[in-house]
Amino acid sequence: MWLSTDELAARLKIPAKTLAVWASAGRGPRYARIGRQRRYRLSDLLAWEQDQFDKSRRPNTSEPTDRTRRSQRRLPTRKDRRRDH
């Protein structure tokens, strides 16, 4: 099954112009030119959607990131400051 640019834009809830920009930049789902029109094969679209989902998944939250390591550092207390003198 093949989708037109307008059908795909409606499915993704984005402007058709965005698909044109993606196509010219080599991004977005695979397409075939049939005449002057771009057509998107449903199986290619489903694979692209799955790939986008996989890329957007959050990293393993059990491992601290640089940002959480910084926030977990203990702030110096008065007692610490007295030890430094």
PDB file of N, CA and C in Angstrom:
ATOM      1  N   MET A   1       0.853  -1.177   0.000  1.00  0.00           N
ATOM      2  CA  MET A   1       0.000   0.000   0.000  1.00  0.00           C
ATOM      3  C   MET A   1       0.900   1.242   0.000  1.00  0.00           C
ATOM      4  N   TRP A   2       0.541   2.207  -0.770  1.00  0.00           N
ATOM      5  CA  TRP A   2       1.306   3.443  -0.901  1.00  0.00           C
ATOM      6  C   TRP A   2       0.480   4.624  -0.407  1.00  0.00           C
ATOM      7  N   LEU A   3       1.146   5.562   0.267  1.00  0.00           N
ATOM      8  CA  LEU A   3       0.485   6.771   0.757  1.00  0.00           C
ATOM      9  C   LEU A   3       0.994   7.976  -0.018  1.00  0.00           C
ATOM     10  N   SER A   4       0.101   8.904  -0.272  1.00  0.00           N
ATOM     11  CA  SER A   4       0.507  10.161  -0.902  1.00  0.00           C
ATOM     12  C   SER A   4       1.118  11.068   0.166  1.00  0.00           C
ATOM     13  N   THR A   5       1.709  12.155  -0.283  1.00  0.00           N
ATOM     14  CA  THR A   5       2.283  13.121   0.654  1.00  0.00           C
ATOM     15  C   THR A   5       1.207  13.672   1.582  1.00  0.00           C
ATOM     16  N   ASP A   6       0.048  13.994   1.020  1.00  0.00           N
ATOM     17  CA  ASP A   6      -1.038  14.540   1.848  1.00  0.00           C
ATOM     18  C   ASP A   6      -1.556  13.517   2.858  1.00  0.00           C
ATOM     19  N   GLU A   7      -1.656  12.248   2.440  1.00  0.00           N
ATOM     20  CA  GLU A   7      -2.114  11.209   3.363  1.00  0.00           C
ATOM     21  C   GLU A   7      -1.112  11.011   4.500  1.00  0.00           C
ATOM     22  N   LEU A   8       0.172  11.017   4.155  1.00  0.00           N
ATOM     23  CA  LEU A   8       1.193  10.850   5.189  1.00  0.00           C
ATOM     24  C   LEU A   8       1.223  12.051   6.130  1.00  0.00           C
ATOM     25  N   ALA A   9       1.100  13.246   5.574  1.00  0.00           N
ATOM     26  CA  ALA A   9       1.085  14.452   6.409  1.00  0.00           C
ATOM     27  C   ALA A   9      -0.079  14.394   7.396  1.00  0.00           C
ATOM     28  N   ALA A  10      -1.231  13.940   6.935  1.00  0.00           N
ATOM     29  CA  ALA A  10      -2.389  13.817   7.827  1.00  0.00           C
ATOM     30  C   ALA A  10      -2.129  12.766   8.904  1.00  0.00           C
ATOM     31  N   ARG A  11      -1.497  11.668   8.527  1.00  0.00           N
ATOM     32  CA  ARG A  11      -1.205  10.603   9.501  1.00  0.00           C
ATOM     33  C   ARG A  11      -0.251  11.090  10.583  1.00  0.00           C
ATOM     34  N   LEU A  12       0.793  11.834  10.179  1.00  0.00           N
ATOM     35  CA  LEU A  12       1.792  12.314  11.125  1.00  0.00           C
ATOM     36  C   LEU A  12       1.400  13.633  11.801  1.00  0.00           C
ATOM     37  N   LYS A  13       0.315  14.225  11.306  1.00  0.00           N
ATOM     38  CA  LYS A  13      -0.163  15.520  11.826  1.00  0.00           C
ATOM     39  C   LYS A  13       0.906  16.604  11.698  1.00  0.00           C
ATOM     40  N   ILE A  14       1.496  16.658  10.494  1.00  0.00           N
ATOM     41  CA  ILE A  14       2.492  17.681  10.174  1.00  0.00           C
ATOM     42  C   ILE A  14       2.134  18.277   8.816  1.00  0.00           C
ATOM     43  N   PRO A  15       2.620  19.471   8.510  1.00  0.00           N
ATOM     44  CA  PRO A  15       2.352  20.047   7.183  1.00  0.00           C
ATOM     45  C   PRO A  15       3.036  19.236   6.078  1.00  0.00           C
ATOM     46  N   ALA A  16       2.401  19.171   4.920  1.00  0.00           N
ATOM     47  CA  ALA A  16       2.994  18.476   3.775  1.00  0.00           C
ATOM     48  C   ALA A  16       4.332  19.116   3.401  1.00  0.00           C
ATOM     49  N   LYS A  17       4.458  20.401   3.621  1.00  0.00           N
ATOM     50  CA  LYS A  17       5.710  21.112   3.338  1.00  0.00           C
ATOM     51  C   LYS A  17       6.871  20.522   4.141  1.00  0.00           C
ATOM     52  N   THR A  18       6.610  20.092   5.370  1.00  0.00           N
ATOM     53  CA  THR A  18       7.659  19.478   6.196  1.00  0.00           C
ATOM     54  C   THR A  18       8.196  18.225   5.517  1.00  0.00           C
ATOM     55  N   LEU A  19       7.312  17.424   4.934  1.00  0.00           N
ATOM     56  CA  LEU A  19       7.760  16.222   4.228  1.00  0.00           C
ATOM     57  C   LEU A  19       8.628  16.593   3.028  1.00  0.00           C
ATOM     58  N   ALA A  20       8.283  17.684   2.354  1.00  0.00           N
ATOM     59  CA  ALA A  20       9.088  18.131   1.218  1.00  0.00           C
ATOM     60  C   ALA A  20      10.478  18.561   1.679  1.00  0.00           C
ATOM     61  N   VAL A  21      10.538  19.269   2.793  1.00  0.00           N
ATOM     62  CA  VAL A  21      11.825  19.704   3.342  1.00  0.00           C
ATOM     63  C   VAL A  21      12.654  18.491   3.756  1.00  0.00           C
ATOM     64  N   TRP A  22      12.011  17.536   4.437  1.00  0.00           N
ATOM     65  CA  TRP A  22      12.729  16.324   4.842  1.00  0.00           C
ATOM     66  C   TRP A  22      13.264  15.586   3.623  1.00  0.00           C
ATOM     67  N   ALA A  23      12.445  15.466   2.576  1.00  0.00           N
ATOM     68  CA  ALA A  23      12.861  14.732   1.376  1.00  0.00           C
ATOM     69  C   ALA A  23      14.067  15.407   0.725  1.00  0.00           C
ATOM     70  N   SER A  24      14.062  16.721   0.652  1.00  0.00           N
ATOM     71  CA  SER A  24      15.185  17.422   0.031  1.00  0.00           C
ATOM     72  C   SER A  24      16.443  17.344   0.884  1.00  0.00           C
ATOM     73  N   ALA A  25      16.272  17.151   2.203  1.00  0.00           N
ATOM     74  CA  ALA A  25      17.421  17.046   3.107  1.00  0.00           C
ATOM     75  C   ALA A  25      17.862  15.594   3.320  1.00  0.00           C
ATOM     76  N   GLY A  26      17.152  14.638   2.709  1.00  0.00           N
ATOM     77  CA  GLY A  26      17.498  13.233   2.879  1.00  0.00           C
ATOM     78  C   GLY A  26      17.071  12.667   4.218  1.00  0.00           C
ATOM     79  N   ARG A  27      16.083  13.283   4.844  1.00  0.00           N
ATOM     80  CA  ARG A  27      15.569  12.825   6.136  1.00  0.00           C
ATOM     81  C   ARG A  27      14.171  12.263   5.936  1.00  0.00           C
ATOM     82  N   GLY A  28      13.595  11.781   7.011  1.00  0.00           N
ATOM     83  CA  GLY A  28      12.217  11.307   6.956  1.00  0.00           C
ATOM     84  C   GLY A  28      12.114   9.905   6.394  1.00  0.00           C
ATOM     85  N   PRO A  29      10.884   9.437   6.218  1.00  0.00           N
ATOM     86  CA  PRO A  29      10.683   8.081   5.720  1.00  0.00           C
ATOM     87  C   PRO A  29      11.100   7.939   4.253  1.00  0.00           C
ATOM     88  N   ARG A  30      11.456   6.705   3.863  1.00  0.00           N
ATOM     89  CA  ARG A  30      11.807   6.434   2.464  1.00  0.00           C
ATOM     90  C   ARG A  30      10.601   6.702   1.582  1.00  0.00           C
ATOM     91  N   TYR A  31      10.872   7.091   0.361  1.00  0.00           N
ATOM     92  CA  TYR A  31       9.793   7.324  -0.593  1.00  0.00           C
ATOM     93  C   TYR A  31      10.260   6.917  -1.978  1.00  0.00           C
ATOM     94  N   ALA A  32       9.293   6.792  -2.884  1.00  0.00           N
ATOM     95  CA  ALA A  32       9.586   6.520  -4.284  1.00  0.00           C
ATOM     96  C   ALA A  32       8.942   7.629  -5.101  1.00  0.00           C
ATOM     97  N   ARG A  33       9.629   8.042  -6.126  1.00  0.00           N
ATOM     98  CA  ARG A  33       9.033   9.017  -7.053  1.00  0.00           C
ATOM     99  C   ARG A  33       8.243   8.230  -8.089  1.00  0.00           C
ATOM    100  N   ILE A  34       6.990   8.539  -8.173  1.00  0.00           N
ATOM    101  CA  ILE A  34       6.138   7.941  -9.200  1.00  0.00           C
ATOM    102  C   ILE A  34       5.608   9.126 -10.004  1.00  0.00           C
ATOM    103  N   GLY A  35       6.194   9.313 -11.173  1.00  0.00           N
ATOM    104  CA  GLY A  35       5.925  10.524 -11.939  1.00  0.00           C
ATOM    105  C   GLY A  35       6.556  11.694 -11.201  1.00  0.00           C
ATOM    106  N   ARG A  36       5.782  12.721 -10.950  1.00  0.00           N
ATOM    107  CA  ARG A  36       6.286  13.885 -10.215  1.00  0.00           C
ATOM    108  C   ARG A  36       5.956  13.824  -8.729  1.00  0.00           C
ATOM    109  N   GLN A  37       5.261  12.779  -8.335  1.00  0.00           N
ATOM    110  CA  GLN A  37       4.783  12.679  -6.956  1.00  0.00           C
ATOM    111  C   GLN A  37       5.677  11.770  -6.116  1.00  0.00           C
ATOM    112  N   ARG A  38       5.759  12.086  -4.840  1.00  0.00           N
ATOM    113  CA  ARG A  38       6.416  11.190  -3.892  1.00  0.00           C
ATOM    114  C   ARG A  38       5.346  10.282  -3.303  1.00  0.00           C
ATOM    115  N   ARG A  39       5.661   8.989  -3.240  1.00  0.00           N
ATOM    116  CA  ARG A  39       4.760   8.028  -2.622  1.00  0.00           C
ATOM    117  C   ARG A  39       5.534   7.286  -1.550  1.00  0.00           C
ATOM    118  N   TYR A  40       4.861   7.036  -0.449  1.00  0.00           N
ATOM    119  CA  TYR A  40       5.475   6.408   0.712  1.00  0.00           C
ATOM    120  C   TYR A  40       4.859   5.030   0.907  1.00  0.00           C
ATOM    121  N   ARG A  41       5.703   3.995   0.888  1.00  0.00           N
ATOM    122  CA  ARG A  41       5.219   2.635   1.102  1.00  0.00           C
ATOM    123  C   ARG A  41       4.929   2.467   2.590  1.00  0.00           C
ATOM    124  N   LEU A  42       3.799   1.884   2.906  1.00  0.00           N
ATOM    125  CA  LEU A  42       3.370   1.742   4.293  1.00  0.00           C
ATOM    126  C   LEU A  42       4.393   0.962   5.122  1.00  0.00           C
ATOM    127  N   SER A  43       4.965  -0.096   4.573  1.00  0.00           N
ATOM    128  CA  SER A  43       5.944  -0.885   5.338  1.00  0.00           C
ATOM    129  C   SER A  43       7.185  -0.054   5.659  1.00  0.00           C
ATOM    130  N   ASP A  44       7.628   0.805   4.730  1.00  0.00           N
ATOM    131  CA  ASP A  44       8.761   1.689   4.998  1.00  0.00           C
ATOM    132  C   ASP A  44       8.409   2.720   6.068  1.00  0.00           C
ATOM    133  N   LEU A  45       7.186   3.224   6.006  1.00  0.00           N
ATOM    134  CA  LEU A  45       6.734   4.198   6.986  1.00  0.00           C
ATOM    135  C   LEU A  45       6.689   3.587   8.389  1.00  0.00           C
ATOM    136  N   LEU A  46       6.165   2.369   8.496  1.00  0.00           N
ATOM    137  CA  LEU A  46       6.092   1.711   9.798  1.00  0.00           C
ATOM    138  C   LEU A  46       7.490   1.468  10.365  1.00  0.00           C
ATOM    139  N   ALA A  47       8.430   1.083   9.513  1.00  0.00           N
ATOM    140  CA  ALA A  47       9.812   0.876   9.963  1.00  0.00           C
ATOM    141  C   ALA A  47      10.425   2.193  10.427  1.00  0.00           C
ATOM    142  N   TRP A  48      10.169   3.272   9.699  1.00  0.00           N
ATOM    143  CA  TRP A  48      10.691   4.597  10.068  1.00  0.00           C
ATOM    144  C   TRP A  48      10.094   5.059  11.392  1.00  0.00           C
ATOM    145  N   GLU A  49       8.782   4.858  11.569  1.00  0.00           N
ATOM    146  CA  GLU A  49       8.134   5.238  12.826  1.00  0.00           C
ATOM    147  C   GLU A  49       8.736   4.462  14.006  1.00  0.00           C
ATOM    148  N   GLN A  50       8.978   3.174  13.826  1.00  0.00           N
ATOM    149  CA  GLN A  50       9.572   2.369  14.892  1.00  0.00           C
ATOM    150  C   GLN A  50      10.975   2.873  15.213  1.00  0.00           C
ATOM    151  N   ASP A  51      11.737   3.211  14.186  1.00  0.00           N
ATOM    152  CA  ASP A  51      13.084   3.741  14.381  1.00  0.00           C
ATOM    153  C   ASP A  51      13.046   5.058  15.155  1.00  0.00           C
ATOM    154  N   GLN A  52      12.100   5.931  14.824  1.00  0.00           N
ATOM    155  CA  GLN A  52      11.962   7.203  15.537  1.00  0.00           C
ATOM    156  C   GLN A  52      11.608   6.958  16.998  1.00  0.00           C
ATOM    157  N   PHE A  53      10.742   5.991  17.239  1.00  0.00           N
ATOM    158  CA  PHE A  53      10.350   5.652  18.609  1.00  0.00           C
ATOM    159  C   PHE A  53      11.556   5.132  19.389  1.00  0.00           C
ATOM    160  N   ASP A  54      12.322   4.226  18.763  1.00  0.00           N
ATOM    161  CA  ASP A  54      13.486   3.653  19.438  1.00  0.00           C
ATOM    162  C   ASP A  54      14.521   4.727  19.771  1.00  0.00           C
ATOM    163  N   LYS A  55      14.721   5.685  18.878  1.00  0.00           N
ATOM    164  CA  LYS A  55      15.688   6.761  19.121  1.00  0.00           C
ATOM    165  C   LYS A  55      15.242   7.692  20.236  1.00  0.00           C
ATOM    166  N   SER A  56      13.938   7.815  20.413  1.00  0.00           N
ATOM    167  CA  SER A  56      13.425   8.768  21.398  1.00  0.00           C
ATOM    168  C   SER A  56      13.308   8.182  22.799  1.00  0.00           C
ATOM    169  N   ARG A  57      13.523   6.879  22.920  1.00  0.00           N
ATOM    170  CA  ARG A  57      13.400   6.266  24.250  1.00  0.00           C
ATOM    171  C   ARG A  57      14.461   6.811  25.167  1.00  0.00           C
ATOM    172  N   ARG A  58      14.107   6.923  26.417  1.00  0.00           N
ATOM    173  CA  ARG A  58      15.017   7.476  27.415  1.00  0.00           C
ATOM    174  C   ARG A  58      16.133   6.485  27.712  1.00  0.00           C
ATOM    175  N   PRO A  59      17.303   6.995  28.043  1.00  0.00           N
ATOM    176  CA  PRO A  59      18.385   6.087  28.430  1.00  0.00           C
ATOM    177  C   PRO A  59      18.051   5.419  29.753  1.00  0.00           C
ATOM    178  N   ASN A  60      18.811   4.412  30.090  1.00  0.00           N
ATOM    179  CA  ASN A  60      18.613   3.689  31.343  1.00  0.00           C
ATOM    180  C   ASN A  60      18.728   4.668  32.501  1.00  0.00           C
ATOM    181  N   THR A  61      17.654   4.847  33.241  1.00  0.00           N
ATOM    182  CA  THR A  61      17.640   5.845  34.318  1.00  0.00           C
ATOM    183  C   THR A  61      18.339   5.362  35.572  1.00  0.00           C
ATOM    184  N   SER A  62      18.715   4.082  35.625  1.00  0.00           N
ATOM    185  CA  SER A  62      19.402   3.612  36.820  1.00  0.00           C
ATOM    186  C   SER A  62      20.864   4.058  36.831  1.00  0.00           C
ATOM    187  N   GLU A  63      21.393   4.414  35.667  1.00  0.00           N
ATOM    188  CA  GLU A  63      22.765   4.896  35.598  1.00  0.00           C
ATOM    189  C   GLU A  63      22.748   6.422  35.666  1.00  0.00           C
ATOM    190  N   PRO A  64      23.495   7.018  36.586  1.00  0.00           N
ATOM    191  CA  PRO A  64      23.477   8.482  36.691  1.00  0.00           C
ATOM    192  C   PRO A  64      24.133   9.135  35.478  1.00  0.00           C
ATOM    193  N   THR A  65      23.581  10.237  35.058  1.00  0.00           N
ATOM    194  CA  THR A  65      24.166  11.016  33.974  1.00  0.00           C
ATOM    195  C   THR A  65      25.059  12.082  34.582  1.00  0.00           C
ATOM    196  N   ASP A  66      25.778  12.816  33.750  1.00  0.00           N
ATOM    197  CA  ASP A  66      26.626  13.902  34.254  1.00  0.00           C
ATOM    198  C   ASP A  66      25.798  14.912  35.041  1.00  0.00           C
ATOM    199  N   ARG A  67      24.617  15.190  34.545  1.00  0.00           N
ATOM    200  CA  ARG A  67      23.766  16.182  35.203  1.00  0.00           C
ATOM    201  C   ARG A  67      23.347  15.706  36.593  1.00  0.00           C
ATOM    202  N   THR A  68      22.946  14.421  36.720  1.00  0.00           N
ATOM    203  CA  THR A  68      22.520  13.946  38.040  1.00  0.00           C
ATOM    204  C   THR A  68      23.709  13.793  38.967  1.00  0.00           C
ATOM    205  N   ARG A  69      24.872  13.465  38.433  1.00  0.00           N
ATOM    206  CA  ARG A  69      26.051  13.381  39.294  1.00  0.00           C
ATOM    207  C   ARG A  69      26.354  14.736  39.923  1.00  0.00           C
ATOM    208  N   ARG A  70      26.245  15.791  39.106  1.00  0.00           N
ATOM    209  CA  ARG A  70      26.495  17.132  39.632  1.00  0.00           C
ATOM    210  C   ARG A  70      25.485  17.494  40.703  1.00  0.00           C
ATOM    211  N   SER A  71      24.227  17.140  40.492  1.00  0.00           N
ATOM    212  CA  SER A  71      23.197  17.513  41.464  1.00  0.00           C
ATOM    213  C   SER A  71      23.300  16.682  42.738  1.00  0.00           C
ATOM    214  N   GLN A  72      23.986  15.542  42.677  1.00  0.00           N
ATOM    215  CA  GLN A  72      24.110  14.696  43.854  1.00  0.00           C
ATOM    216  C   GLN A  72      25.325  15.064  44.706  1.00  0.00           C
ATOM    217  N   ARG A  73      26.154  15.971  44.237  1.00  0.00           N
ATOM    218  CA  ARG A  73      27.313  16.375  45.031  1.00  0.00           C
ATOM    219  C   ARG A  73      26.845  17.083  46.292  1.00  0.00           C
ATOM    220  N   ARG A  74      27.520  16.785  47.375  1.00  0.00           N
ATOM    221  CA  ARG A  74      27.166  17.384  48.650  1.00  0.00           C
ATOM    222  C   ARG A  74      27.742  18.792  48.715  1.00  0.00           C
ATOM    223  N   LEU A  75      26.928  19.709  49.141  1.00  0.00           N
ATOM    224  CA  LEU A  75      27.396  21.080  49.309  1.00  0.00           C
ATOM    225  C   LEU A  75      28.205  21.192  50.587  1.00  0.00           C
ATOM    226  N   PRO A  76      29.227  22.036  50.618  1.00  0.00           N
ATOM    227  CA  PRO A  76      30.023  22.175  51.837  1.00  0.00           C
ATOM    228  C   PRO A  76      29.186  22.783  52.969  1.00  0.00           C
ATOM    229  N   THR A  77      29.427  22.302  54.158  1.00  0.00           N
ATOM    230  CA  THR A  77      28.746  22.823  55.340  1.00  0.00           C
ATOM    231  C   THR A  77      29.707  23.731  56.106  1.00  0.00           C
ATOM    232  N   ARG A  78      29.208  24.353  57.155  1.00  0.00           N
ATOM    233  CA  ARG A  78      30.092  25.197  57.989  1.00  0.00           C
ATOM    234  C   ARG A  78      31.217  24.348  58.579  1.00  0.00           C
ATOM    235  N   LYS A  79      30.869  23.153  58.982  1.00  0.00           N
ATOM    236  CA  LYS A  79      31.863  22.260  59.570  1.00  0.00           C
ATOM    237  C   LYS A  79      33.013  22.005  58.588  1.00  0.00           C
ATOM    238  N   ASP A  80      32.652  21.774  57.325  1.00  0.00           N
ATOM    239  CA  ASP A  80      33.685  21.568  56.289  1.00  0.00           C
ATOM    240  C   ASP A  80      34.556  22.806  56.143  1.00  0.00           C
ATOM    241  N   ARG A  81      33.949  23.958  56.158  1.00  0.00           N
ATOM    242  CA  ARG A  81      34.717  25.197  55.980  1.00  0.00           C
ATOM    243  C   ARG A  81      35.685  25.413  57.149  1.00  0.00           C
ATOM    244  N   ARG A  82      35.259  25.032  58.346  1.00  0.00           N
ATOM    245  CA  ARG A  82      36.165  25.167  59.506  1.00  0.00           C
ATOM    246  C   ARG A  82      37.361  24.224  59.397  1.00  0.00           C
ATOM    247  N   ARG A  83      37.136  23.062  58.862  1.00  0.00           N
ATOM    248  CA  ARG A  83      38.235  22.099  58.689  1.00  0.00           C
ATOM    249  C   ARG A  83      39.295  22.623  57.724  1.00  0.00           C
ATOM    250  N   ASP A  84      38.854  23.383  56.728  1.00  0.00           N
ATOM    251  CA  ASP A  84      39.784  23.906  55.722  1.00  0.00           C
ATOM    252  C   ASP A  84      40.738  24.942  56.299  1.00  0.00           C
ATOM    253  N   HIS A  85      40.408  25.567  57.409  1.00  0.00           N
ATOM    254  CA  HIS A  85      41.253  26.653  57.958  1.00  0.00           C
ATOM    255  C   HIS A  85      42.298  26.151  58.871  1.00  0.00           C
TER     256      HIS A  85
END
